[in-house]
Each structure stands twice: as C-alpha cells, then as structure tokens.
C-alpha cells in the first residue's frame, strides 16, 4: 500500500479537497449508478480527507440501500467523492480518481467490482 497526497475537486472549482490515499488500484463498479457515471474509485478514511471548499455546494443523492452518500456539485454536476460506510462498519470516503489534479489515469490497475450484484 502506497499512500500519496493529492488535491482534487469538481469541474467548476467550487468543490475542492485534499486527500491521502492509495491509488495503485482503483475500482470500476458496474452498479446502476457507477456504470452511468464512469467513476474510478479509490477509498480512504475520513481523517485523510479534508474538504477545503464547497461544503455548501454539495447536493446529496442516495439510492438502493442508501448507505452511500453520493455528493455532487450543484453547479457543474461532477461527483468527485462520496461518503459511506464500509463492510466493516467504519466511515469511509470514496474518491473519484478522475477528479484528482494531474492524476495519471493510465497508471492505476483497474479492478472490476460487481456492484450490480451486491
Ligand atoms: Zn462544480
């Protein structure tokens, strides 16, 4: 596991965060939401995630089991991260690595996740 620090955010710049996570492997999920969004996800703990700007610009969307709080910018519509609870019951943050500044999208190993059947 290699933790690295990144900055990231939405498209218009209202939502901005600093995060430390391991992006060597990212999740490509096939659930009804992710397949439309196309996000590539890396996970981290809330203490490694700082929302620097945009708390008041976020709109929340939940579906299905409603465990994941999908948070998208209400100006540009980009979902750069989500908050939720992991299988172990702990709070976690799912970051869309496509929204990390200067992140090499060809670098990570992409791990398919069968979210459709979970
Ligand atoms: Zn935005």
mmCIF file of N, CA and C and ligand atoms in Angstrom:
data_model
loop_
_atom_site.group_PDB
_atom_site.id
_atom_site.type_symbol
_atom_site.label_atom_id
_atom_site.label_comp_id
_atom_site.label_asym_id
_atom_site.label_seq_id
_atom_site.Cartn_x
_atom_site.Cartn_y
_atom_site.Cartn_z
ATOM 1 N N UNK A 1 0.848 -1.189 0.000
ATOM 2 C CA UNK A 1 0.000 0.000 0.000
ATOM 3 C C UNK A 1 0.886 1.242 0.000
ATOM 4 N N UNK A 2 0.625 2.111 -0.962
ATOM 5 C CA UNK A 2 1.405 3.337 -1.081
ATOM 6 C C UNK A 2 0.476 4.533 -0.962
ATOM 7 N N UNK A 3 0.573 5.220 0.151
ATOM 8 C CA UNK A 3 -0.276 6.395 0.344
ATOM 9 C C UNK A 3 0.373 7.611 -0.289
ATOM 10 N N UNK A 4 -0.411 8.338 -1.041
ATOM 11 C CA UNK A 4 0.075 9.588 -1.618
ATOM 12 C C UNK A 4 -0.964 10.668 -1.389
ATOM 13 N N UNK A 5 -0.497 11.906 -1.345
ATOM 14 C CA UNK A 5 -1.400 13.034 -1.145
ATOM 15 C C UNK A 5 -1.739 13.680 -2.476
ATOM 16 N N UNK A 6 -2.992 14.042 -2.616
ATOM 17 C CA UNK A 6 -3.480 14.673 -3.836
ATOM 18 C C UNK A 6 -4.420 15.820 -3.470
ATOM 19 N N UNK A 7 -4.613 16.690 -4.471
ATOM 20 C CA UNK A 7 -5.711 17.637 -4.408
ATOM 21 C C UNK A 7 -6.696 17.240 -5.487
ATOM 22 N N UNK A 8 -7.935 17.620 -5.283
ATOM 23 C CA UNK A 8 -8.922 17.287 -6.301
ATOM 24 C C UNK A 8 -10.184 18.089 -6.092
ATOM 25 N N UNK A 9 -11.150 17.857 -6.972
ATOM 26 C CA UNK A 9 -12.411 18.559 -6.824
ATOM 27 C C UNK A 9 -13.276 18.424 -8.053
ATOM 28 N N UNK A 10 -14.318 19.242 -8.072
ATOM 29 C CA UNK A 10 -15.274 19.188 -9.178
ATOM 30 C C UNK A 10 -14.742 19.960 -10.386
ATOM 31 N N UNK A 11 -15.562 20.127 -11.392
ATOM 32 C CA UNK A 11 -15.095 20.783 -12.616
ATOM 33 C C UNK A 11 -15.037 22.299 -12.497
ATOM 34 N N UNK A 12 -16.053 22.893 -11.888
ATOM 35 C CA UNK A 12 -16.116 24.358 -11.841
ATOM 36 C C UNK A 12 -15.222 24.950 -10.765
ATOM 37 N N UNK A 13 -14.761 24.117 -9.835
ATOM 38 C CA UNK A 13 -13.828 24.591 -8.825
ATOM 39 C C UNK A 13 -14.439 24.944 -7.481
ATOM 40 N N UNK A 14 -15.744 24.848 -7.368
ATOM 41 C CA UNK A 14 -16.374 25.165 -6.076
ATOM 42 C C UNK A 14 -16.016 24.135 -5.014
ATOM 43 N N UNK A 15 -16.010 22.863 -5.435
ATOM 44 C CA UNK A 15 -15.688 21.769 -4.512
ATOM 45 C C UNK A 15 -14.212 21.431 -4.664
ATOM 46 N N UNK A 16 -13.497 21.531 -3.549
ATOM 47 C CA UNK A 16 -12.056 21.274 -3.595
ATOM 48 C C UNK A 16 -11.648 20.528 -2.324
ATOM 49 N N UNK A 17 -10.792 19.514 -2.503
ATOM 50 C CA UNK A 17 -10.384 18.748 -1.325
ATOM 51 C C UNK A 17 -8.924 18.344 -1.413
ATOM 52 N N UNK A 18 -8.383 18.014 -0.254
ATOM 53 C CA UNK A 18 -7.050 17.415 -0.140
ATOM 54 C C UNK A 18 -7.247 16.033 0.452
ATOM 55 N N UNK A 19 -6.540 15.057 -0.116
ATOM 56 C CA UNK A 19 -6.773 13.688 0.312
ATOM 57 C C UNK A 19 -5.475 12.885 0.234
ATOM 58 N N UNK A 20 -5.351 11.922 1.133
ATOM 59 C CA UNK A 20 -4.252 10.967 1.087
ATOM 60 C C UNK A 20 -4.857 9.585 0.893
ATOM 61 N N UNK A 21 -4.410 8.914 -0.155
ATOM 62 C CA UNK A 21 -4.966 7.586 -0.444
ATOM 63 C C UNK A 21 -3.999 6.765 -1.284
ATOM 64 N N UNK A 22 -4.332 5.495 -1.419
ATOM 65 C CA UNK A 22 -3.565 4.581 -2.254
ATOM 66 C C UNK A 22 -4.316 4.420 -3.566
ATOM 67 N N UNK A 23 -3.731 4.932 -4.653
ATOM 68 C CA UNK A 23 -4.412 4.889 -5.948
ATOM 69 C C UNK A 23 -3.729 3.933 -6.916
ATOM 70 N N UNK A 24 -2.950 2.965 -6.354
ATOM 71 C CA UNK A 24 -2.302 1.993 -7.231
ATOM 72 C C UNK A 24 -3.335 1.090 -7.897
ATOM 73 N N UNK A 25 -4.418 0.826 -7.149
ATOM 74 C CA UNK A 25 -5.535 0.046 -7.676
ATOM 75 C C UNK A 25 -6.809 0.854 -7.472
ATOM 76 N N UNK A 26 -7.628 0.911 -8.486
ATOM 77 C CA UNK A 26 -8.893 1.639 -8.363
ATOM 78 C C UNK A 26 -10.041 0.724 -8.785
ATOM 79 N N UNK A 27 -11.210 1.067 -8.288
ATOM 80 C CA UNK A 27 -12.399 0.254 -8.514
ATOM 81 C C UNK A 27 -13.235 0.809 -9.664
ATOM 82 N N UNK A 28 -13.573 -0.065 -10.590
ATOM 83 C CA UNK A 28 -14.556 0.256 -11.616
ATOM 84 C C UNK A 28 -15.780 -0.594 -11.333
ATOM 85 N N UNK A 29 -16.856 0.070 -10.919
ATOM 86 C CA UNK A 29 -18.044 -0.630 -10.429
ATOM 87 C C UNK A 29 -19.123 -0.663 -11.513
ATOM 88 N N UNK A 30 -19.866 -1.779 -11.552
ATOM 89 C CA UNK A 30 -20.880 -1.933 -12.605
ATOM 90 C C UNK A 30 -22.302 -1.721 -12.087
ATOM 91 N N UNK A 31 -22.449 -1.098 -10.922
ATOM 92 C CA UNK A 31 -23.813 -0.878 -10.408
ATOM 93 C C UNK A 31 -24.541 0.131 -11.285
ATOM 94 N N UNK A 32 -25.853 0.260 -11.048
ATOM 95 C CA UNK A 32 -26.677 1.082 -11.942
ATOM 96 C C UNK A 32 -26.233 2.534 -11.963
ATOM 97 N N UNK A 33 -25.619 2.989 -10.878
ATOM 98 C CA UNK A 33 -25.181 4.386 -10.809
ATOM 99 C C UNK A 33 -23.797 4.559 -11.434
ATOM 100 N N UNK A 34 -22.844 3.719 -11.004
ATOM 101 C CA UNK A 34 -21.453 3.871 -11.464
ATOM 102 C C UNK A 34 -21.324 3.652 -12.967
ATOM 103 N N UNK A 35 -22.130 2.763 -13.519
ATOM 104 C CA UNK A 35 -21.986 2.495 -14.953
ATOM 105 C C UNK A 35 -22.384 3.717 -15.771
ATOM 106 N N UNK A 36 -23.267 4.550 -15.214
ATOM 107 C CA UNK A 36 -23.628 5.766 -15.924
ATOM 108 C C UNK A 36 -22.611 6.877 -15.692
ATOM 109 N N UNK A 37 -22.052 6.888 -14.490
ATOM 110 C CA UNK A 37 -21.133 7.955 -14.129
ATOM 111 C C UNK A 37 -19.724 7.728 -14.666
ATOM 112 N N UNK A 38 -19.289 6.481 -14.670
ATOM 113 C CA UNK A 38 -17.945 6.179 -15.174
ATOM 114 C C UNK A 38 -16.835 6.505 -14.208
ATOM 115 N N UNK A 39 -17.158 6.616 -12.933
ATOM 116 C CA UNK A 39 -16.122 6.988 -11.978
ATOM 117 C C UNK A 39 -15.167 5.828 -11.713
ATOM 118 N N UNK A 40 -13.946 6.163 -11.370
ATOM 119 C CA UNK A 40 -12.944 5.202 -10.918
ATOM 120 C C UNK A 40 -12.650 5.560 -9.472
ATOM 121 N N UNK A 41 -12.836 4.594 -8.579
ATOM 122 C CA UNK A 41 -12.849 4.914 -7.156
ATOM 123 C C UNK A 41 -11.642 4.382 -6.402
ATOM 124 N N UNK A 42 -11.128 5.231 -5.512
ATOM 125 C CA UNK A 42 -10.157 4.813 -4.507
ATOM 126 C C UNK A 42 -10.732 5.204 -3.152
ATOM 127 N N UNK A 43 -10.424 4.398 -2.145
ATOM 128 C CA UNK A 43 -11.069 4.598 -0.850
ATOM 129 C C UNK A 43 -10.060 5.050 0.193
ATOM 130 N N UNK A 44 -10.553 5.867 1.112
ATOM 131 C CA UNK A 44 -9.699 6.308 2.207
ATOM 132 C C UNK A 44 -10.559 6.555 3.439
ATOM 133 N N UNK A 45 -9.901 6.897 4.537
ATOM 134 C CA UNK A 45 -10.618 7.145 5.790
ATOM 135 C C UNK A 45 -10.903 8.647 5.917
ATOM 136 N N UNK A 46 -11.950 9.005 6.672
ATOM 137 C CA UNK A 46 -12.315 10.423 6.779
ATOM 138 C C UNK A 46 -11.194 11.310 7.306
ATOM 139 N N UNK A 47 -10.322 10.771 8.165
ATOM 140 C CA UNK A 47 -9.240 11.600 8.717
ATOM 141 C C UNK A 47 -8.175 11.918 7.670
ATOM 142 N N UNK A 48 -8.228 11.223 6.534
ATOM 143 C CA UNK A 48 -7.262 11.504 5.462
ATOM 144 C C UNK A 48 -7.904 12.337 4.346
ATOM 145 N N UNK A 49 -9.079 12.841 4.610
ATOM 146 C CA UNK A 49 -9.812 13.613 3.614
ATOM 147 C C UNK A 49 -10.216 14.955 4.212
ATOM 148 N N UNK A 50 -9.813 16.041 3.568
ATOM 149 C CA UNK A 50 -10.178 17.375 4.035
ATOM 150 C C UNK A 50 -10.900 18.120 2.925
ATOM 151 N N UNK A 51 -12.142 18.454 3.190
ATOM 152 C CA UNK A 51 -12.893 19.253 2.226
ATOM 153 C C UNK A 51 -12.490 20.706 2.434
ATOM 154 N N UNK A 52 -11.694 21.243 1.507
ATOM 155 C CA UNK A 52 -11.154 22.597 1.656
ATOM 156 C C UNK A 52 -12.178 23.648 1.271
ATOM 157 N N UNK A 53 -13.040 23.325 0.320
ATOM 158 C CA UNK A 53 -14.045 24.290 -0.124
ATOM 159 C C UNK A 53 -15.215 23.553 -0.740
ATOM 160 N N UNK A 54 -16.385 24.142 -0.618
ATOM 161 C CA UNK A 54 -17.527 23.616 -1.355
ATOM 162 C C UNK A 54 -18.541 22.839 -0.556
ATOM 163 N N UNK A 55 -18.434 22.837 0.779
ATOM 164 C CA UNK A 55 -19.398 22.084 1.577
ATOM 165 C C UNK A 55 -20.832 22.536 1.267
ATOM 166 N N UNK A 56 -20.994 23.833 1.019
ATOM 167 C CA UNK A 56 -22.339 24.371 0.755
ATOM 168 C C UNK A 56 -22.747 24.197 -0.706
ATOM 169 N N UNK A 57 -21.850 23.672 -1.538
ATOM 170 C CA UNK A 57 -22.163 23.484 -2.967
ATOM 171 C C UNK A 57 -22.556 22.047 -3.274
ATOM 172 N N UNK A 58 -22.514 21.176 -2.246
ATOM 173 C CA UNK A 58 -22.749 19.750 -2.489
ATOM 174 C C UNK A 58 -24.218 19.381 -2.347
ATOM 175 N N UNK A 59 -24.691 18.601 -3.271
ATOM 176 C CA UNK A 59 -26.021 18.022 -3.174
ATOM 177 C C UNK A 59 -25.860 16.516 -3.006
ATOM 178 N N UNK A 60 -26.697 15.948 -2.120
ATOM 179 C CA UNK A 60 -26.564 14.529 -1.808
ATOM 180 C C UNK A 60 -27.587 13.713 -2.584
ATOM 181 N N UNK A 61 -27.130 12.552 -3.055
ATOM 182 C CA UNK A 61 -28.022 11.625 -3.729
ATOM 183 C C UNK A 61 -27.813 10.234 -3.159
ATOM 184 N N UNK A 62 -28.903 9.571 -2.795
ATOM 185 C CA UNK A 62 -28.797 8.198 -2.293
ATOM 186 C C UNK A 62 -29.765 7.317 -3.059
ATOM 187 N N UNK A 63 -29.420 6.052 -3.219
ATOM 188 C CA UNK A 63 -30.325 5.119 -3.879
ATOM 189 C C UNK A 63 -30.084 3.726 -3.299
ATOM 190 N N UNK A 64 -30.923 2.809 -3.681
ATOM 191 C CA UNK A 64 -30.797 1.408 -3.297
ATOM 192 C C UNK A 64 -30.734 1.259 -1.772
ATOM 193 N N UNK A 65 -29.624 0.781 -1.216
ATOM 194 C CA UNK A 65 -29.546 0.600 0.225
ATOM 195 C C UNK A 65 -29.341 1.934 0.937
ATOM 196 N N UNK A 66 -29.054 2.979 0.185
ATOM 197 C CA UNK A 66 -28.915 4.352 0.693
ATOM 198 C C UNK A 66 -27.753 4.496 1.659
ATOM 199 N N UNK A 67 -26.807 3.564 1.609
ATOM 200 C CA UNK A 67 -25.678 3.622 2.533
ATOM 201 C C UNK A 67 -24.621 4.615 2.070
ATOM 202 N N UNK A 68 -24.562 4.833 0.779
ATOM 203 C CA UNK A 68 -23.533 5.723 0.237
ATOM 204 C C UNK A 68 -24.149 7.080 -0.049
ATOM 205 N N UNK A 69 -23.505 8.120 0.462
ATOM 206 C CA UNK A 69 -23.959 9.476 0.194
ATOM 207 C C UNK A 69 -23.182 10.013 -1.000
ATOM 208 N N UNK A 70 -23.819 9.927 -2.158
ATOM 209 C CA UNK A 70 -23.192 10.457 -3.369
ATOM 210 C C UNK A 70 -23.310 11.969 -3.323
ATOM 211 N N UNK A 71 -22.192 12.650 -3.425
ATOM 212 C CA UNK A 71 -22.165 14.103 -3.264
ATOM 213 C C UNK A 71 -21.678 14.743 -4.553
ATOM 214 N N UNK A 72 -22.559 15.502 -5.163
ATOM 215 C CA UNK A 72 -22.139 16.147 -6.414
ATOM 216 C C UNK A 72 -22.296 17.652 -6.311
ATOM 217 N N UNK A 73 -21.491 18.366 -7.088
ATOM 218 C CA UNK A 73 -21.508 19.824 -7.102
ATOM 219 C C UNK A 73 -22.803 20.298 -7.765
ATOM 220 N N UNK A 74 -23.521 21.197 -7.086
ATOM 221 C CA UNK A 74 -24.801 21.636 -7.642
ATOM 222 C C UNK A 74 -24.651 22.709 -8.719
ATOM 223 N N UNK A 75 -23.418 23.056 -9.048
ATOM 224 C CA UNK A 75 -23.204 23.952 -10.188
ATOM 225 C C UNK A 75 -22.786 23.172 -11.434
ATOM 226 N N UNK A 76 -21.735 22.352 -11.328
ATOM 227 C CA UNK A 76 -21.225 21.668 -12.524
ATOM 228 C C UNK A 76 -21.658 20.210 -12.610
ATOM 229 N N UNK A 77 -22.206 19.661 -11.529
ATOM 230 C CA UNK A 77 -22.748 18.305 -11.570
ATOM 231 C C UNK A 77 -21.745 17.196 -11.375
ATOM 232 N N UNK A 78 -20.477 17.527 -11.173
ATOM 233 C CA UNK A 78 -19.465 16.474 -11.051
ATOM 234 C C UNK A 78 -19.442 15.904 -9.643
ATOM 235 N N UNK A 79 -19.482 14.563 -9.561
ATOM 236 C CA UNK A 79 -19.324 13.895 -8.268
ATOM 237 C C UNK A 79 -17.869 13.501 -8.107
ATOM 238 N N UNK A 80 -17.161 14.252 -7.282
ATOM 239 C CA UNK A 80 -15.731 13.989 -7.104
ATOM 240 C C UNK A 80 -15.467 13.034 -5.948
ATOM 241 N N UNK A 81 -16.446 12.896 -5.039
ATOM 242 C CA UNK A 81 -16.272 11.946 -3.937
ATOM 243 C C UNK A 81 -17.634 11.577 -3.367
ATOM 244 N N UNK A 82 -17.627 10.534 -2.540
ATOM 245 C CA UNK A 82 -18.837 10.102 -1.844
ATOM 246 C C UNK A 82 -18.432 9.687 -0.439
ATOM 247 N N UNK A 83 -19.396 9.728 0.463
ATOM 248 C CA UNK A 83 -19.142 9.265 1.820
ATOM 249 C C UNK A 83 -20.040 8.065 2.104
ATOM 250 N N UNK A 84 -19.523 7.151 2.907
ATOM 251 C CA UNK A 84 -20.338 5.979 3.202
ATOM 252 C C UNK A 84 -19.723 5.160 4.302
ATOM 253 N N UNK A 85 -20.273 3.961 4.460
ATOM 254 C CA UNK A 85 -19.807 3.043 5.489
ATOM 255 C C UNK A 85 -19.305 1.784 4.810
ATOM 256 N N UNK A 86 -18.108 1.375 5.167
ATOM 257 C CA UNK A 86 -17.522 0.181 4.572
ATOM 258 C C UNK A 86 -18.135 -1.081 5.129
ATOM 259 N N UNK A 87 -17.767 -2.236 4.573
ATOM 260 C CA UNK A 87 -18.304 -3.519 5.045
ATOM 261 C C UNK A 87 -18.019 -3.761 6.520
ATOM 262 N N UNK A 88 -16.958 -3.155 7.038
ATOM 263 C CA UNK A 88 -16.608 -3.328 8.450
ATOM 264 C C UNK A 88 -17.332 -2.328 9.356
ATOM 265 N N UNK A 89 -18.214 -1.505 8.764
ATOM 266 C CA UNK A 89 -18.983 -0.571 9.562
ATOM 267 C C UNK A 89 -18.305 0.764 9.805
ATOM 268 N N UNK A 90 -17.077 0.908 9.306
ATOM 269 C CA UNK A 90 -16.344 2.156 9.529
ATOM 270 C C UNK A 90 -16.657 3.173 8.434
ATOM 271 N N UNK A 91 -16.610 4.439 8.820
ATOM 272 C CA UNK A 91 -16.814 5.518 7.854
ATOM 273 C C UNK A 91 -15.689 5.514 6.826
ATOM 274 N N UNK A 92 -16.051 5.725 5.570
ATOM 275 C CA UNK A 92 -15.020 5.817 4.548
ATOM 276 C C UNK A 92 -15.418 6.867 3.509
ATOM 277 N N UNK A 93 -14.400 7.289 2.775
ATOM 278 C CA UNK A 93 -14.623 8.243 1.699
ATOM 279 C C UNK A 93 -14.197 7.574 0.400
ATOM 280 N N UNK A 94 -15.070 7.600 -0.587
ATOM 281 C CA UNK A 94 -14.746 7.073 -1.914
ATOM 282 C C UNK A 94 -14.445 8.259 -2.823
ATOM 283 N N UNK A 95 -13.223 8.290 -3.312
ATOM 284 C CA UNK A 95 -12.801 9.413 -4.144
ATOM 285 C C UNK A 95 -12.760 8.962 -5.600
ATOM 286 N N UNK A 96 -13.342 9.771 -6.462
ATOM 287 C CA UNK A 96 -13.269 9.516 -7.903
ATOM 288 C C UNK A 96 -11.903 10.010 -8.385
ATOM 289 N N UNK A 97 -10.996 9.065 -8.688
ATOM 290 C CA UNK A 97 -9.628 9.480 -9.036
ATOM 291 C C UNK A 97 -9.587 10.284 -10.331
ATOM 292 N N UNK A 98 -10.644 10.231 -11.118
ATOM 293 C CA UNK A 98 -10.720 11.083 -12.310
ATOM 294 C C UNK A 98 -10.758 12.566 -11.945
ATOM 295 N N UNK A 99 -11.092 12.850 -10.690
ATOM 296 C CA UNK A 99 -11.202 14.235 -10.230
ATOM 297 C C UNK A 99 -9.969 14.709 -9.466
ATOM 298 N N UNK A 100 -8.911 13.877 -9.426
ATOM 299 C CA UNK A 100 -7.677 14.306 -8.768
ATOM 300 C C UNK A 100 -6.845 15.139 -9.739
ATOM 301 N N UNK A 101 -6.271 16.216 -9.238
ATOM 302 C CA UNK A 101 -5.464 17.108 -10.079
ATOM 303 C C UNK A 101 -4.229 16.366 -10.600
ATOM 304 N N UNK A 102 -3.967 16.477 -11.881
ATOM 305 C CA UNK A 102 -2.751 15.943 -12.512
ATOM 306 C C UNK A 102 -2.552 14.452 -12.259
ATOM 307 N N UNK A 103 -3.631 13.717 -12.075
ATOM 308 C CA UNK A 103 -3.517 12.284 -11.826
ATOM 309 C C UNK A 103 -3.413 11.535 -13.156
ATOM 310 N N UNK A 104 -2.440 10.632 -13.247
ATOM 311 C CA UNK A 104 -2.240 9.859 -14.467
ATOM 312 C C UNK A 104 -3.259 8.716 -14.507
ATOM 313 N N UNK A 105 -4.288 8.871 -15.332
ATOM 314 C CA UNK A 105 -5.370 7.882 -15.364
ATOM 315 C C UNK A 105 -4.949 6.563 -16.004
ATOM 316 N N UNK A 106 -3.774 6.527 -16.625
ATOM 317 C CA UNK A 106 -3.293 5.266 -17.192
ATOM 318 C C UNK A 106 -2.464 4.480 -16.180
ATOM 319 N N UNK A 107 -2.172 5.092 -15.034
ATOM 320 C CA UNK A 107 -1.267 4.464 -14.066
ATOM 321 C C UNK A 107 -1.912 3.362 -13.234
ATOM 322 N N UNK A 108 -3.118 3.556 -12.712
ATOM 323 C CA UNK A 108 -3.628 2.546 -11.776
ATOM 324 C C UNK A 108 -4.082 1.264 -12.454
ATOM 325 N N UNK A 109 -4.012 0.207 -11.665
ATOM 326 C CA UNK A 109 -4.612 -1.058 -12.085
ATOM 327 C C UNK A 109 -6.112 -0.958 -11.808
ATOM 328 N N UNK A 110 -6.919 -1.266 -12.800
ATOM 329 C CA UNK A 110 -8.362 -1.122 -12.652
ATOM 330 C C UNK A 110 -8.978 -2.450 -12.254
ATOM 331 N N UNK A 111 -9.628 -2.462 -11.083
ATOM 332 C CA UNK A 111 -10.220 -3.663 -10.531
ATOM 333 C C UNK A 111 -11.736 -3.622 -10.733
ATOM 334 N N UNK A 112 -12.283 -4.511 -11.539
ATOM 335 C CA UNK A 112 -13.749 -4.528 -11.691
ATOM 336 C C UNK A 112 -14.403 -4.927 -10.370
ATOM 337 N N UNK A 113 -15.499 -4.242 -10.043
ATOM 338 C CA UNK A 113 -16.289 -4.603 -8.864
ATOM 339 C C UNK A 113 -17.722 -4.839 -9.278
ATOM 340 N N UNK A 114 -18.251 -5.972 -8.864
ATOM 341 C CA UNK A 114 -19.598 -6.371 -9.282
ATOM 342 C C UNK A 114 -20.647 -5.744 -8.374
ATOM 343 N N UNK A 115 -20.719 -4.430 -8.383
ATOM 344 C CA UNK A 115 -21.658 -3.726 -7.516
ATOM 345 C C UNK A 115 -23.114 -4.015 -7.864
ATOM 346 N N UNK A 116 -23.334 -4.398 -9.122
ATOM 347 C CA UNK A 116 -24.695 -4.708 -9.572
ATOM 348 C C UNK A 116 -25.326 -5.820 -8.727
ATOM 349 N N UNK A 117 -24.492 -6.780 -8.299
ATOM 350 C CA UNK A 117 -24.992 -7.936 -7.566
ATOM 351 C C UNK A 117 -24.624 -7.908 -6.079
ATOM 352 N N UNK A 118 -24.311 -6.723 -5.558
ATOM 353 C CA UNK A 118 -24.015 -6.602 -4.140
ATOM 354 C C UNK A 118 -25.089 -5.799 -3.429
HETATM 355 ZN ZN1 LIG B 1 -18.563 22.252 -9.582
#
